Amino acid sequence: MQLRFRPKRSAHDALQVLVEESWRGRRWVVETDIANCFSAIPHDKLMQAVEERVCDQAILRLLRAMLRAGVMEHGVVRREVTGTPQGGVVSPLLANVYLHRIDRAWSTREHGVLVRYADDAIVMCSSRQQAEAALGRLTELLADLGLEPKAAKTRIVHLQVGGEGVDFLGFHHRLVRAWARTGTKQVTFWPAGPRTRPCNTPETGSGR
């Protein structure tokens, strides 16, 4: 069974947004993911987010019990005050409810276009200046949630022919020349890894 983080939305939908926004000229990319996302979400703030939409006390009690259940390691039960149930079917849902606050705060495109799937995120921007402002804004929003970007995976990349490209949701994205005669450029992508080859071509609709 495939667990999706939003109804009728998949990782491939997020990948398509990257391709379409690059075609619109947003080729400065803030690449990041959230450090220890599933283990760092504060329970009290998570429940506040849930209570914005859910008032059924039975459901709220059940969620609190699930969060307090803890995990057993070497015969000892460890209960934390942060994190969603690791491996639990409700964990992706709770994480997305909490992180939706970032999506709402990014409703305008002042800082580019945010593309988020679970704890992986990129921001498509029109200039380096906008990308730097977007990274600052994203860091600020995460701090308000008690979270932070993963330093080792956070950077600003310019998508350009011959450039280093961007990794997102298991795929490596690069800007290439689609047609030598016209000079048309498009983003193409293939599974991330040093021994993989492109899995799409201009005819597959990966760009314009």
Short mmCIF file of C-alpha atoms in Angstrom, two decimals:
data_model
loop_
_atom_site.label_atom_id
_atom_site.label_comp_id
_atom_site.label_asym_id
_atom_site.label_seq_id
_atom_site.Cartn_x
_atom_site.Cartn_y
_atom_site.Cartn_z
CA MET A 1 0.00 0.00 0.00
CA GLN A 2 1.31 3.43 -0.91
CA LEU A 3 0.91 6.02 1.84
CA ARG A 4 0.36 9.45 0.34
CA PHE A 5 0.79 12.61 2.32
CA ARG A 6 -2.24 14.35 0.81
CA PRO A 7 -5.37 13.00 -0.87
CA LYS A 8 -4.89 12.66 -4.63
CA ARG A 9 -1.31 13.96 -4.39
CA SER A 10 1.82 11.91 -4.99
CA ALA A 11 5.56 12.40 -5.12
CA HIS A 12 5.33 12.55 -8.91
CA ASP A 13 2.99 15.54 -8.63
CA ALA A 14 5.67 17.34 -6.62
CA LEU A 15 8.31 16.44 -9.21
CA GLN A 16 6.13 17.85 -11.97
CA VAL A 17 5.86 21.20 -10.16
CA LEU A 18 9.66 21.43 -10.17
CA VAL A 19 9.72 20.87 -13.94
CA GLU A 20 6.93 23.35 -14.65
CA GLU A 21 8.32 26.12 -12.44
CA SER A 22 11.76 25.78 -14.01
CA TRP A 23 10.11 26.26 -17.41
CA ARG A 24 8.56 29.47 -16.05
CA GLY A 25 12.05 30.77 -15.26
CA ARG A 26 12.36 29.84 -11.58
CA ARG A 27 15.75 28.12 -11.77
CA TRP A 28 17.33 29.17 -8.48
CA VAL A 29 16.50 26.33 -6.10
CA VAL A 30 16.63 26.15 -2.32
CA GLU A 31 17.22 22.46 -1.63
CA THR A 32 16.66 21.17 1.93
CA ASP A 33 14.89 18.71 4.17
CA ILE A 34 13.82 18.93 7.80
CA ALA A 35 16.25 17.58 10.38
CA ASN A 36 14.87 14.65 12.42
CA CYS A 37 11.38 15.68 11.41
CA PHE A 38 9.41 12.68 12.63
CA SER A 39 11.24 12.52 15.96
CA ALA A 40 11.44 16.27 16.67
CA ILE A 41 7.81 17.43 16.33
CA PRO A 42 6.67 18.69 19.79
CA HIS A 43 3.59 16.83 20.99
CA ASP A 44 1.94 19.90 22.53
CA LYS A 45 2.26 21.98 19.35
CA LEU A 46 1.15 19.03 17.22
CA MET A 47 -2.04 18.64 19.24
CA GLN A 48 -2.71 22.38 18.94
CA ALA A 49 -2.49 22.01 15.16
CA VAL A 50 -4.88 19.04 15.20
CA GLU A 51 -7.34 20.88 17.46
CA GLU A 52 -7.64 23.68 14.89
CA ARG A 53 -9.80 21.32 12.81
CA VAL A 54 -10.80 18.45 15.12
CA CYS A 55 -13.10 18.93 18.12
CA ASP A 56 -14.14 15.30 18.73
CA GLN A 57 -12.74 14.61 22.21
CA ALA A 58 -12.66 10.84 21.66
CA ILE A 59 -10.39 11.27 18.64
CA LEU A 60 -8.18 13.76 20.49
CA ARG A 61 -7.82 11.40 23.47
CA LEU A 62 -6.87 8.57 21.11
CA LEU A 63 -4.20 10.68 19.42
CA ARG A 64 -2.75 11.77 22.77
CA ALA A 65 -2.62 8.14 23.88
CA MET A 66 -0.80 7.15 20.68
CA LEU A 67 1.74 9.92 21.16
CA ARG A 68 2.34 8.90 24.80
CA ALA A 69 2.63 5.18 24.02
CA GLY A 70 6.39 5.32 23.58
CA VAL A 71 8.71 2.67 22.16
CA MET A 72 10.39 -0.34 23.75
CA GLU A 73 14.15 -0.69 23.46
CA HIS A 74 16.00 -3.59 25.13
CA GLY A 75 12.98 -4.33 27.29
CA VAL A 76 12.60 -0.74 28.49
CA VAL A 77 9.76 1.55 27.43
CA ARG A 78 10.96 5.01 26.47
CA ARG A 79 8.40 7.82 26.30
CA GLU A 80 9.29 11.05 24.56
CA VAL A 81 7.64 14.47 24.49
CA THR A 82 8.44 14.92 20.81
CA GLY A 83 7.96 12.90 17.64
CA THR A 84 5.17 11.05 15.89
CA PRO A 85 4.79 7.24 16.26
CA GLN A 86 7.71 5.77 14.34
CA GLY A 87 6.46 3.27 11.77
CA GLY A 88 2.83 3.96 12.67
CA VAL A 89 0.28 4.37 9.91
CA VAL A 90 -0.83 7.70 11.39
CA SER A 91 2.70 9.14 11.53
CA PRO A 92 2.72 10.57 7.95
CA LEU A 93 -0.70 12.14 8.50
CA LEU A 94 0.28 13.81 11.77
CA ALA A 95 3.53 15.12 10.33
CA ASN A 96 1.68 16.63 7.39
CA VAL A 97 -0.92 18.24 9.64
CA TYR A 98 1.89 19.90 11.57
CA LEU A 99 3.93 20.99 8.54
CA HIS A 100 0.85 22.36 6.79
CA ARG A 101 1.47 25.55 8.77
CA ILE A 102 4.50 26.16 6.55
CA ASP A 103 2.37 25.66 3.42
CA ARG A 104 -0.19 28.18 4.66
CA ALA A 105 2.47 30.76 5.54
CA TRP A 106 3.85 30.38 2.00
CA SER A 107 0.52 31.21 0.35
CA THR A 108 1.98 34.21 -1.49
CA ARG A 109 4.85 33.86 -3.94
CA GLU A 110 6.98 36.63 -2.50
CA HIS A 111 9.67 34.06 -1.69
CA GLY A 112 9.19 31.80 -4.71
CA VAL A 113 7.23 28.56 -5.02
CA LEU A 114 7.50 26.06 -2.17
CA VAL A 115 7.28 22.39 -3.16
CA ARG A 116 7.03 20.09 -0.13
CA TYR A 117 6.43 16.37 0.16
CA ALA A 118 6.69 15.05 3.72
CA ASP A 119 9.95 16.41 5.17
CA ASP A 120 11.60 17.00 1.78
CA ALA A 121 11.26 20.51 0.41
CA ILE A 122 12.55 22.79 -2.31
CA VAL A 123 11.77 26.40 -3.16
CA MET A 124 11.83 27.48 -6.82
CA CYS A 125 12.99 31.09 -7.17
CA SER A 126 13.64 33.59 -9.95
CA SER A 127 16.94 34.96 -8.60
CA ARG A 128 19.66 34.18 -6.09
CA GLN A 129 18.51 37.11 -3.98
CA GLN A 130 15.01 35.65 -3.78
CA ALA A 131 16.45 32.20 -3.00
CA GLU A 132 18.49 33.58 -0.09
CA ALA A 133 15.41 35.36 1.26
CA ALA A 134 13.39 32.14 0.84
CA LEU A 135 15.93 30.12 2.82
CA GLY A 136 15.83 32.67 5.60
CA ARG A 137 12.03 32.66 5.65
CA LEU A 138 11.87 28.85 5.66
CA THR A 139 14.38 28.63 8.50
CA GLU A 140 12.32 31.14 10.47
CA LEU A 141 9.07 29.23 9.94
CA LEU A 142 10.68 25.94 10.97
CA ALA A 143 12.11 27.53 14.12
CA ASP A 144 8.60 28.62 15.10
CA LEU A 145 7.61 24.94 14.86
CA GLY A 146 10.58 23.75 16.92
CA LEU A 147 12.30 22.34 13.83
CA GLU A 148 15.27 23.24 11.63
CA PRO A 149 16.67 22.49 8.16
CA LYS A 150 19.21 19.69 7.90
CA ALA A 151 22.48 21.58 7.43
CA ALA A 152 24.16 18.85 5.36
CA LYS A 153 21.32 18.87 2.82
CA THR A 154 20.58 22.58 2.64
CA ARG A 155 21.99 24.65 -0.21
CA ILE A 156 21.10 27.03 -3.04
CA VAL A 157 21.55 25.65 -6.55
CA HIS A 158 21.25 27.40 -9.90
CA LEU A 159 19.78 25.10 -12.54
CA GLN A 160 21.84 25.73 -15.66
CA VAL A 161 23.20 23.68 -18.53
CA GLY A 162 26.33 21.94 -17.29
CA GLY A 163 25.47 22.74 -13.65
CA GLU A 164 25.42 20.33 -10.74
CA GLY A 165 21.65 19.84 -10.55
CA VAL A 166 19.27 19.12 -7.66
CA ASP A 167 18.24 15.93 -5.86
CA PHE A 168 14.57 15.77 -4.82
CA LEU A 169 12.42 12.79 -3.81
CA GLY A 170 14.90 10.23 -5.05
CA PHE A 171 15.48 11.82 -8.46
CA HIS A 172 18.33 13.94 -9.78
CA HIS A 173 17.26 16.98 -11.83
CA ARG A 174 19.37 18.88 -14.34
CA LEU A 175 18.81 21.54 -16.95
CA VAL A 176 19.77 20.26 -20.41
CA ARG A 177 19.49 21.44 -24.00
CA ALA A 178 16.42 19.72 -25.41
CA TRP A 179 16.93 20.70 -29.03
CA ALA A 180 20.34 21.72 -30.36
CA ARG A 181 18.95 23.74 -33.28
CA THR A 182 16.58 25.93 -31.27
CA GLY A 183 18.56 26.12 -28.04
CA THR A 184 15.49 25.09 -26.02
CA LYS A 185 16.30 24.10 -22.44
CA GLN A 186 14.37 21.83 -20.12
CA VAL A 187 14.74 20.03 -16.82
CA THR A 188 15.20 16.29 -17.15
CA PHE A 189 15.49 13.84 -14.28
CA TRP A 190 16.49 10.29 -13.48
CA PRO A 191 16.81 8.17 -10.30
CA ALA A 192 19.48 9.64 -8.05
CA GLY A 193 22.75 7.73 -7.96
CA PRO A 194 26.12 7.69 -9.74
CA ARG A 195 25.29 4.78 -12.05
CA THR A 196 21.85 5.75 -13.27
CA ARG A 197 20.85 7.14 -16.64
CA PRO A 198 18.03 9.51 -17.63
CA CYS A 199 14.64 7.81 -17.56
CA ASN A 200 12.79 10.45 -19.58
CA THR A 201 13.28 12.31 -22.83
CA PRO A 202 11.72 15.44 -24.43
CA GLU A 203 8.98 13.25 -25.91
CA THR A 204 7.76 12.07 -22.47
CA GLY A 205 6.48 15.48 -21.44
CA SER A 206 9.16 16.20 -18.85
CA GLY A 207 9.54 19.76 -20.11
CA ARG A 208 8.99 22.13 -22.99
#
